[in-house]
Amino acid sequence: MPNSVVLLTIHGDRIDAEVQIPLSELQAAWGHAVNDSANGLVARVGPQLRDYLMKHIRPQSPDGRDWTVSVGALSVLETQNPINGMYRELVAQIRLVPPVGASSPEEAVRRFIFRYDVVLHQVVTHKILVSVRQDWARGQVSDEPPMQVGVIELDIINNRIPPLVVSLEAGSTWDGFRAMVQLGIRHISEGTDHLLFLLVLLLPAPLLVTGGPDRRLSWGEFGGIRYSFRRILMIVSAFTLGHSLTLLLGALGWIRLPGQPVEVLIALSILVSAVHAFRPLFSGRTAVSREAWVAAGFGLVHGLAFAGTLINLHLDAGPMALSILGFNLGIELMQVGIITLIIPWLLLLSQTPYYGGLRRTGAVLAGVAAIAWVIERLSGEPNAVTWVVEQMARQAWWLLGGLALLTLIGWWRLQQVKQLPFS
């Protein structure tokens, strides 16, 4: 529909808005030819567009004080669809700053009068849909659907354009922090590649390494509860330290890497872990410490991907610091939850003859998934293997149930062999 959209991002002392305006409607209201082509439009009439927008966007405090309005980046999006044909829209980044002294900045950005009549002052059928895209203090982040706060349209009866009175609920630091913890939990629960990496790391953890300098390495028998927990603790702690470090540095902007190489490296980390789960890469007394160093190194890569989520929120310093802490806490809570659910079954099953088949099968499937992700992320084209992996990830509870059932069967058979009562 040829409506305009205003998406508000609420900060502690200002509002950053993204305005999306159909060029067909803008052309009818402004009188300039702007809908013929997207190429060079901003370079050709950018200054005039900024002046036009500033004249028709006028937020005010409840006491009538005008806000400061500045127009930033302008761009044009162009899409083609079989119903409406070519569709072009102007996307403008607008900064709205309340006046000094009207009220506290936190209150000012939550209660104001939004006078906006871009296009609508001439095209009376036009509508402007105003929504909040991000409000950290209320626990709303940008990966959630925007919350609509109102519609600006012509009052036909009185023949006037009424302003939109925006009154947002008060927020708090706790709401923002809690939302970031939940975002960290959701990021891991929905991140199939991160989950698979963690699971592949855990697969060989209960097992001893056999072989040596003159013999081919292989995974041997169950190493005992103490041995298993020591390995799990070292590997998981190393991974946590690695991703926590780059999450902090990346979110603060001290380290920046393009998204594609990071995603490819994550897929390669799964591939290396899958190879290690199939056949050990290290032996001897230093094997566990080497595994920990590798886990820490891969953690550095995964942390850069985690940091990208926070960078995209464009938070101020205070909320960003709390968000780093809350987001990382959410990641750790989810990881601890996964380990708590998986490890007991792996420890029991690793004492049965069934574990070798499960480990090798899991390692091969993880390796295939990793190779498919590498291909997908290098080519930019999805493939059938990654689609199947995503579908399987949605059946996680069923897979956990299958693991539990296999463990119980294996443990029962083991007791039968030993001629001991099942317990």
Tab-separated table of C-alpha atoms in Angstrom:
chain	number	residue	atom	x	y	z
A	1	MET	CA	0.000	0.000	0.000
A	2	PRO	CA	1.311	3.518	-0.808
A	3	ASN	CA	1.518	4.586	2.825
A	4	SER	CA	4.476	6.122	4.585
A	5	VAL	CA	6.090	4.393	7.531
A	6	VAL	CA	7.888	6.047	10.439
A	7	LEU	CA	9.959	3.704	12.614
A	8	LEU	CA	11.122	5.179	15.914
A	9	THR	CA	14.182	4.083	17.881
A	10	ILE	CA	13.939	5.468	21.414
A	11	HIS	CA	17.180	6.499	23.110
A	12	GLY	CA	17.670	8.090	26.502
A	13	ASP	CA	17.984	11.643	25.150
A	14	ARG	CA	16.754	11.515	21.545
A	15	ILE	CA	14.777	9.599	18.972
A	16	ASP	CA	16.251	8.245	15.752
A	17	ALA	CA	13.566	7.736	13.130
A	18	GLU	CA	13.580	5.948	9.803
A	19	VAL	CA	11.029	7.378	7.392
A	20	GLN	CA	9.920	5.342	4.375
A	21	ILE	CA	7.991	7.299	1.729
A	22	PRO	CA	6.640	5.903	-1.580
A	23	LEU	CA	8.154	7.975	-4.394
A	24	SER	CA	4.910	7.913	-6.368
A	25	GLU	CA	3.119	9.682	-3.493
A	26	LEU	CA	6.076	11.987	-2.826
A	27	GLN	CA	6.148	13.049	-6.463
A	28	ALA	CA	2.439	13.903	-6.410
A	29	ALA	CA	2.845	16.013	-3.247
A	30	TRP	CA	6.204	17.652	-3.903
A	31	GLY	CA	5.804	18.307	-7.600
A	32	HIS	CA	9.293	17.152	-8.600
A	33	ALA	CA	9.973	14.166	-10.851
A	34	VAL	CA	11.391	11.684	-8.376
A	35	ASN	CA	9.658	8.430	-9.339
A	36	ASP	CA	11.194	7.938	-12.770
A	37	SER	CA	14.460	6.328	-11.624
A	38	ALA	CA	16.304	5.557	-8.416
A	39	ASN	CA	19.713	6.180	-9.999
A	40	GLY	CA	21.261	9.443	-8.866
A	41	LEU	CA	18.092	10.733	-7.193
A	42	VAL	CA	19.738	11.594	-3.886
A	43	ALA	CA	22.700	13.265	-5.604
A	44	ARG	CA	20.356	15.254	-7.826
A	45	VAL	CA	17.813	16.580	-5.318
A	46	GLY	CA	19.233	15.528	-1.933
A	47	PRO	CA	19.507	19.043	-0.413
A	48	GLN	CA	15.990	19.974	-1.576
A	49	LEU	CA	14.612	16.720	-0.147
A	50	ARG	CA	16.206	17.426	3.215
A	51	ASP	CA	14.726	20.922	3.315
A	52	TYR	CA	11.303	19.578	2.350
A	53	LEU	CA	11.365	16.917	5.078
A	54	MET	CA	12.470	19.356	7.774
A	55	LYS	CA	9.554	21.678	6.948
A	56	HIS	CA	6.988	18.930	7.378
A	57	ILE	CA	8.361	17.011	10.382
A	58	ARG	CA	7.758	19.046	13.535
A	59	PRO	CA	7.765	17.181	16.870
A	60	GLN	CA	6.924	19.254	19.926
A	61	SER	CA	7.003	18.863	23.666
A	62	PRO	CA	3.603	18.904	25.422
A	63	ASP	CA	4.243	22.550	26.404
A	64	GLY	CA	4.592	23.529	22.733
A	65	ARG	CA	8.380	23.703	22.465
A	66	ASP	CA	9.765	22.630	19.093
A	67	TRP	CA	12.271	19.816	18.869
A	68	THR	CA	15.466	19.949	16.812
A	69	VAL	CA	15.095	17.972	13.586
A	70	SER	CA	18.047	16.914	11.441
A	71	VAL	CA	17.952	14.802	8.301
A	72	GLY	CA	20.774	12.341	7.825
A	73	ALA	CA	21.344	9.677	5.181
A	74	LEU	CA	18.935	9.388	2.259
A	75	SER	CA	18.588	6.330	0.062
A	76	VAL	CA	16.155	4.852	-2.437
A	77	LEU	CA	14.892	1.282	-2.375
A	78	GLU	CA	13.614	-0.198	-5.622
A	79	THR	CA	11.660	-3.459	-5.883
A	80	GLN	CA	9.755	-5.214	-8.623
A	81	ASN	CA	6.673	-7.354	-8.014
A	82	PRO	CA	4.123	-8.890	-10.413
A	83	ILE	CA	1.127	-7.092	-8.863
A	84	ASN	CA	2.214	-3.460	-8.623
A	85	GLY	CA	5.198	-3.492	-10.966
A	86	MET	CA	8.102	-1.225	-10.048
A	87	TYR	CA	7.936	0.212	-6.534
A	88	ARG	CA	10.360	2.838	-5.271
A	89	GLU	CA	10.543	4.447	-1.874
A	90	LEU	CA	12.699	7.058	-0.207
A	91	VAL	CA	14.304	6.008	3.074
A	92	ALA	CA	15.415	8.909	5.266
A	93	GLN	CA	17.232	8.787	8.594
A	94	ILE	CA	15.909	11.515	10.886
A	95	ARG	CA	17.188	12.564	14.312
A	96	LEU	CA	14.704	14.169	16.721
A	97	VAL	CA	16.117	15.887	19.817
A	98	PRO	CA	13.867	17.398	22.526
A	99	PRO	CA	14.561	20.944	23.727
A	100	VAL	CA	16.745	21.498	26.767
A	101	GLY	CA	14.829	22.166	29.962
A	102	ALA	CA	11.387	21.049	28.810
A	103	SER	CA	11.593	17.974	31.088
A	104	SER	CA	14.078	15.232	31.786
A	105	PRO	CA	15.331	13.688	28.512
A	106	GLU	CA	13.975	10.266	29.519
A	107	GLU	CA	10.472	11.711	29.959
A	108	ALA	CA	10.694	13.981	26.900
A	109	VAL	CA	11.331	11.154	24.433
A	110	ARG	CA	8.379	9.187	25.799
A	111	ARG	CA	5.726	11.900	25.711
A	112	PHE	CA	5.582	14.328	22.812
A	113	ILE	CA	3.380	15.652	20.030
A	114	PHE	CA	4.362	14.426	16.586
A	115	ARG	CA	3.375	16.851	13.826
A	116	TYR	CA	4.069	15.202	10.490
A	117	ASP	CA	2.469	15.961	7.137
A	118	VAL	CA	5.031	14.904	4.525
A	119	VAL	CA	2.967	14.048	1.401
A	120	LEU	CA	-0.267	14.272	3.407
A	121	HIS	CA	-0.410	18.071	3.126
A	122	GLN	CA	-1.162	17.585	-0.588
A	123	VAL	CA	-2.282	13.988	-1.054
A	124	VAL	CA	-5.199	13.788	1.362
A	125	THR	CA	-5.694	10.021	0.992
A	126	HIS	CA	-2.179	9.368	2.228
A	127	LYS	CA	-1.553	7.752	5.629
A	128	ILE	CA	1.499	7.630	7.869
A	129	LEU	CA	1.954	4.545	10.053
A	130	VAL	CA	4.044	5.366	13.121
A	131	SER	CA	5.648	2.528	15.079
A	132	VAL	CA	8.366	2.012	17.671
A	133	ARG	CA	11.029	-0.284	16.254
A	134	GLN	CA	13.340	-0.279	19.250
A	135	ASP	CA	12.908	0.877	22.838
A	136	TRP	CA	15.669	-0.581	24.987
A	137	ALA	CA	14.281	0.763	28.266
A	138	ARG	CA	11.000	-1.056	27.607
A	139	GLY	CA	12.766	-4.270	26.618
A	140	GLN	CA	11.909	-3.955	22.926
A	141	VAL	CA	14.761	-4.649	20.534
A	142	SER	CA	14.899	-4.342	16.782
A	143	ASP	CA	14.608	-8.048	15.980
A	144	GLU	CA	11.009	-7.981	17.237
A	145	PRO	CA	8.023	-6.712	15.226
A	146	PRO	CA	7.581	-2.920	15.525
A	147	MET	CA	4.908	-1.736	17.950
A	148	GLN	CA	2.469	0.608	16.228
A	149	VAL	CA	1.682	3.731	18.233
A	150	GLY	CA	-0.678	5.455	15.836
A	151	VAL	CA	-1.690	6.570	12.353
A	152	ILE	CA	-1.496	10.120	11.029
A	153	GLU	CA	-4.243	10.848	8.494
A	154	LEU	CA	-6.623	13.591	7.412
A	155	ASP	CA	-9.546	14.362	9.704
A	156	ILE	CA	-12.191	14.547	6.959
A	157	ILE	CA	-14.899	16.037	9.173
A	158	ASN	CA	-12.798	18.975	10.340
A	159	ASN	CA	-10.571	19.083	7.239
A	160	ARG	CA	-7.331	19.166	9.187
A	161	ILE	CA	-4.344	16.958	9.907
A	162	PRO	CA	-4.281	16.257	13.654
A	163	PRO	CA	-0.877	15.584	15.198
A	164	LEU	CA	-0.153	12.229	16.770
A	165	VAL	CA	0.161	12.358	20.549
A	166	VAL	CA	2.836	9.833	21.488
A	167	SER	CA	2.733	8.572	25.063
A	168	LEU	CA	4.969	5.605	25.716
A	169	GLU	CA	5.069	3.671	28.961
A	170	ALA	CA	7.987	4.412	31.249
A	171	GLY	CA	10.940	2.118	30.891
A	172	SER	CA	13.659	0.988	33.261
A	173	THR	CA	17.214	-0.295	33.239
A	174	TRP	CA	15.984	-3.659	34.504
A	175	ASP	CA	13.586	-4.047	31.555
A	176	GLY	CA	16.405	-3.376	29.112
A	177	PHE	CA	18.823	-5.713	30.867
A	178	ARG	CA	16.255	-8.498	31.102
A	179	ALA	CA	15.450	-8.154	27.404
A	180	MET	CA	19.113	-8.572	26.535
A	181	VAL	CA	19.364	-11.724	28.650
A	182	GLN	CA	16.349	-13.090	26.777
A	183	LEU	CA	17.922	-12.052	23.468
A	184	GLY	CA	21.089	-13.988	24.349
A	185	ILE	CA	19.045	-17.073	25.207
A	186	ARG	CA	17.068	-16.756	21.979
A	187	HIS	CA	20.204	-16.165	19.917
A	188	ILE	CA	21.640	-19.526	20.990
A	189	SER	CA	18.352	-21.417	20.857
A	190	GLU	CA	17.736	-20.219	17.290
A	191	GLY	CA	21.375	-20.377	16.185
A	192	THR	CA	21.609	-23.880	14.765
A	193	ASP	CA	25.304	-23.548	13.909
A	194	HIS	CA	26.244	-22.432	17.434
A	195	LEU	CA	24.203	-25.266	18.946
A	196	LEU	CA	25.757	-27.849	16.661
A	197	PHE	CA	29.262	-26.642	17.474
A	198	LEU	CA	28.576	-26.978	21.199
A	199	LEU	CA	27.085	-30.460	20.791
A	200	VAL	CA	29.987	-31.706	18.663
A	201	LEU	CA	32.413	-30.424	21.286
A	202	LEU	CA	30.611	-32.502	23.925
A	203	LEU	CA	30.458	-35.759	21.925
A	204	PRO	CA	33.972	-37.104	22.661
A	205	ALA	CA	34.302	-35.458	26.089
A	206	PRO	CA	33.678	-38.627	28.195
A	207	LEU	CA	36.155	-40.773	26.236
A	208	LEU	CA	39.844	-41.584	26.660
A	209	VAL	CA	42.282	-41.259	23.770
A	210	THR	CA	44.103	-44.436	22.741
A	211	GLY	CA	47.159	-44.697	20.551
A	212	GLY	CA	50.307	-42.654	20.515
A	213	PRO	CA	53.259	-41.554	18.414
A	214	ASP	CA	53.530	-44.912	16.690
A	215	ARG	CA	49.847	-45.851	16.630
A	216	ARG	CA	46.853	-44.224	15.020
A	217	LEU	CA	44.821	-42.215	17.495
A	218	SER	CA	41.291	-43.294	18.294
A	219	TRP	CA	38.640	-42.759	20.920
A	220	GLY	CA	38.646	-45.430	23.590
A	221	GLU	CA	36.567	-46.266	26.625
A	222	PHE	CA	34.715	-44.126	29.113
A	223	GLY	CA	37.224	-42.169	31.184
A	224	GLY	CA	35.188	-41.839	34.331
A	225	ILE	CA	32.989	-39.134	35.811
A	226	ARG	CA	35.840	-37.018	37.177
A	227	TYR	CA	37.787	-37.167	33.917
A	228	SER	CA	34.689	-36.336	31.864
A	229	PHE	CA	33.673	-33.353	33.963
A	230	ARG	CA	37.214	-31.996	33.940
A	231	ARG	CA	37.328	-32.097	30.140
A	232	ILE	CA	33.854	-30.634	29.771
A	233	LEU	CA	34.625	-27.834	32.223
A	234	MET	CA	37.896	-26.925	30.509
A	235	ILE	CA	36.482	-26.999	26.983
A	236	VAL	CA	33.287	-25.102	27.763
A	237	SER	CA	35.119	-22.553	29.936
A	238	ALA	CA	37.673	-21.924	27.206
A	239	PHE	CA	34.949	-21.446	24.615
A	240	THR	CA	33.113	-19.084	26.977
A	241	LEU	CA	36.223	-16.980	27.639
A	242	GLY	CA	36.932	-16.769	23.911
A	243	HIS	CA	33.504	-15.651	22.795
A	244	SER	CA	33.097	-13.323	25.805
A	245	LEU	CA	36.298	-11.487	24.864
A	246	THR	CA	35.403	-10.867	21.227
A	247	LEU	CA	31.777	-10.141	22.124
A	248	LEU	CA	33.028	-7.326	24.349
A	249	LEU	CA	35.613	-6.006	21.889
A	250	GLY	CA	33.301	-6.338	18.890
A	251	ALA	CA	30.305	-4.701	20.570
A	252	LEU	CA	32.502	-1.769	21.636
A	253	GLY	CA	33.688	-1.379	18.042
A	254	TRP	CA	37.328	-2.194	18.769
A	255	ILE	CA	37.302	-5.208	16.430
A	256	ARG	CA	35.384	-5.284	13.167
A	257	LEU	CA	35.268	-8.064	10.585
A	258	PRO	CA	32.862	-8.462	7.659
A	259	GLY	CA	29.984	-10.804	8.390
A	260	GLN	CA	30.645	-13.335	5.629
A	261	PRO	CA	34.187	-14.379	6.701
A	262	VAL	CA	32.998	-14.739	10.296
A	263	GLU	CA	30.094	-16.976	9.281
A	264	VAL	CA	32.375	-19.095	7.089
A	265	LEU	CA	34.861	-19.491	9.960
A	266	ILE	CA	32.022	-20.599	12.248
A	267	ALA	CA	31.114	-23.320	9.762
A	268	LEU	CA	34.781	-24.361	9.551
A	269	SER	CA	34.941	-24.535	13.357
A	270	ILE	CA	32.111	-27.083	13.252
A	271	LEU	CA	33.960	-29.063	10.581
A	272	VAL	CA	37.179	-29.217	12.641
A	273	SER	CA	35.209	-30.219	15.745
A	274	ALA	CA	33.414	-32.917	13.750
A	275	VAL	CA	36.746	-34.344	12.561
A	276	HIS	CA	37.980	-34.335	16.163
A	277	ALA	CA	34.793	-36.083	17.336
A	278	PHE	CA	35.310	-38.788	14.710
A	279	ARG	CA	39.004	-39.275	15.463
A	280	PRO	CA	41.057	-37.398	18.080
A	281	LEU	CA	43.449	-34.760	16.836
A	282	PHE	CA	45.496	-34.629	20.059
A	283	SER	CA	47.000	-37.216	22.390
A	284	GLY	CA	49.121	-37.374	25.491
A	285	ARG	CA	49.016	-35.384	28.692
A	286	THR	CA	48.529	-32.083	26.905
A	287	ALA	CA	45.532	-33.258	24.872
A	288	VAL	CA	42.929	-31.644	27.118
A	289	SER	CA	44.789	-28.322	27.270
A	290	ARG	CA	45.158	-28.328	23.473
A	291	GLU	CA	41.444	-28.974	23.094
A	292	ALA	CA	40.803	-26.034	25.409
A	293	TRP	CA	43.017	-23.743	23.338
A	294	VAL	CA	41.219	-24.775	20.148
A	295	ALA	CA	37.831	-24.205	21.830
A	296	ALA	CA	39.010	-20.759	22.958
A	297	GLY	CA	40.177	-19.911	19.448
A	298	PHE	CA	36.864	-20.912	17.926
A	299	GLY	CA	35.134	-19.027	20.735
A	300	LEU	CA	36.833	-15.858	19.492
A	301	VAL	CA	35.180	-16.397	16.101
A	302	HIS	CA	31.738	-17.143	17.520
A	303	GLY	CA	31.994	-14.049	19.750
A	304	LEU	CA	32.367	-11.820	16.699
A	305	ALA	CA	29.077	-13.186	15.375
A	306	PHE	CA	27.437	-12.559	18.751
A	307	ALA	CA	28.764	-8.984	18.742
A	308	GLY	CA	27.108	-8.268	15.398
A	309	THR	CA	23.708	-8.626	17.060
A	310	LEU	CA	24.530	-5.882	19.581
A	311	ILE	CA	26.192	-3.602	17.036
A	312	ASN	CA	22.999	-3.570	14.981
A	313	LEU	CA	21.089	-2.151	17.966
A	314	HIS	CA	23.107	1.127	17.832
A	315	LEU	CA	22.845	1.644	21.601
A	316	ASP	CA	24.352	4.429	23.664
A	317	ALA	CA	27.265	3.715	26.024
A	318	GLY	CA	25.273	2.948	29.182
A	319	PRO	CA	22.698	0.608	27.633
A	320	MET	CA	25.431	-0.994	25.520
A	321	ALA	CA	27.502	-1.891	28.597
A	322	LEU	CA	24.494	-3.493	30.284
A	323	SER	CA	23.506	-5.167	27.019
A	324	ILE	CA	26.928	-6.805	26.654
A	325	LEU	CA	26.614	-8.189	30.177
A	326	GLY	CA	22.975	-9.288	29.790
A	327	PHE	CA	23.413	-10.757	26.310
A	328	ASN	CA	26.465	-12.756	27.384
A	329	LEU	CA	24.645	-13.940	30.501
A	330	GLY	CA	21.785	-15.164	28.327
A	331	ILE	CA	24.223	-17.052	26.098
A	332	GLU	CA	25.831	-18.722	29.125
A	333	LEU	CA	22.481	-19.641	30.680
A	334	MET	CA	21.409	-21.301	27.443
A	335	GLN	CA	24.724	-23.134	27.120
A	336	VAL	CA	24.498	-24.391	30.723
A	337	GLY	CA	20.930	-25.495	30.067
A	338	ILE	CA	21.963	-27.465	26.978
A	339	ILE	CA	24.885	-29.081	28.781
A	340	THR	CA	22.663	-29.999	31.719
A	341	LEU	CA	20.176	-31.692	29.394
A	342	ILE	CA	22.709	-33.510	27.220
A	343	ILE	CA	25.677	-34.510	29.367
A	344	PRO	CA	23.963	-36.985	31.750
A	345	TRP	CA	22.756	-39.039	28.790
A	346	LEU	CA	26.165	-38.893	27.081
A	347	LEU	CA	27.936	-39.977	30.257
A	348	LEU	CA	25.673	-43.005	30.624
A	349	LEU	CA	25.624	-43.910	26.940
A	350	SER	CA	29.404	-43.606	26.627
A	351	GLN	CA	29.686	-46.634	28.935
A	352	THR	CA	27.723	-48.791	26.473
A	353	PRO	CA	28.657	-50.305	23.075
A	354	TYR	CA	26.152	-48.001	21.354
A	355	TYR	CA	28.164	-44.854	21.924
A	356	GLY	CA	30.721	-45.441	19.195
A	357	GLY	CA	28.032	-45.563	16.530
A	358	LEU	CA	26.300	-42.465	17.890
A	359	ARG	CA	29.562	-40.521	18.059
A	360	ARG	CA	30.670	-41.425	14.544
A	361	THR	CA	27.231	-40.779	13.076
A	362	GLY	CA	26.964	-37.432	14.846
A	363	ALA	CA	30.443	-36.431	13.709
A	364	VAL	CA	29.738	-37.311	10.068
A	365	LEU	CA	26.393	-35.507	10.018
A	366	ALA	CA	27.925	-32.439	11.658
A	367	GLY	CA	30.742	-32.463	9.111
A	368	VAL	CA	28.293	-32.658	6.213
A	369	ALA	CA	26.270	-29.782	7.691
A	370	ALA	CA	29.445	-27.720	8.156
A	371	ILE	CA	30.534	-28.234	4.536
A	372	ALA	CA	27.027	-27.280	3.353
A	373	TRP	CA	27.156	-24.094	5.444
A	374	VAL	CA	30.566	-23.182	4.027
A	375	ILE	CA	29.220	-23.576	0.480
A	376	GLU	CA	26.065	-21.620	1.297
A	377	ARG	CA	27.921	-18.757	2.956
A	378	LEU	CA	30.507	-18.466	0.208
A	379	SER	CA	27.982	-18.634	-2.636
A	380	GLY	CA	25.112	-16.800	-0.960
A	381	GLU	CA	22.720	-19.497	-2.183
A	382	PRO	CA	20.826	-21.827	0.195
A	383	ASN	CA	21.025	-25.565	-0.357
A	384	ALA	CA	18.982	-28.625	0.571
A	385	VAL	CA	21.374	-29.830	3.271
A	386	THR	CA	21.206	-26.658	5.346
A	387	TRP	CA	17.412	-26.658	4.978
A	388	VAL	CA	17.268	-30.211	6.361
A	389	VAL	CA	19.548	-29.229	9.257
A	390	GLU	CA	17.274	-26.316	10.154
A	391	GLN	CA	14.223	-28.588	10.052
A	392	MET	CA	15.933	-31.117	12.311
A	393	ALA	CA	16.881	-28.367	14.757
A	394	ARG	CA	13.178	-27.609	15.179
A	395	GLN	CA	12.723	-31.169	16.412
A	396	ALA	CA	15.307	-30.755	19.188
A	397	TRP	CA	13.068	-32.119	21.936
A	398	TRP	CA	12.294	-35.223	19.898
A	399	LEU	CA	16.011	-35.730	19.255
A	400	LEU	CA	16.720	-35.370	22.965
A	401	GLY	CA	13.991	-37.911	23.673
A	402	GLY	CA	15.584	-40.295	21.175
A	403	LEU	CA	18.966	-39.867	22.888
A	404	ALA	CA	17.393	-40.611	26.263
A	405	LEU	CA	15.641	-43.704	24.909
A	406	LEU	CA	18.826	-44.998	23.278
A	407	THR	CA	20.685	-44.437	26.543
A	408	LEU	CA	18.135	-46.332	28.585
A	409	ILE	CA	18.164	-49.245	26.130
A	410	GLY	CA	21.957	-49.314	26.043
A	411	TRP	CA	22.251	-49.118	29.816
A	412	TRP	CA	19.689	-51.898	30.242
A	413	ARG	CA	21.532	-54.128	27.783
A	414	LEU	CA	24.798	-53.424	29.591
A	415	GLN	CA	23.292	-54.508	32.883
A	416	GLN	CA	21.967	-57.648	31.243
A	417	VAL	CA	25.421	-58.515	29.969
A	418	LYS	CA	26.875	-58.006	33.422
A	419	GLN	CA	23.946	-59.993	34.855
A	420	LEU	CA	23.197	-57.162	37.274
A	421	PRO	CA	19.702	-55.917	38.131
A	422	PHE	CA	18.625	-52.895	36.128
A	423	SER	CA	18.764	-49.688	38.117
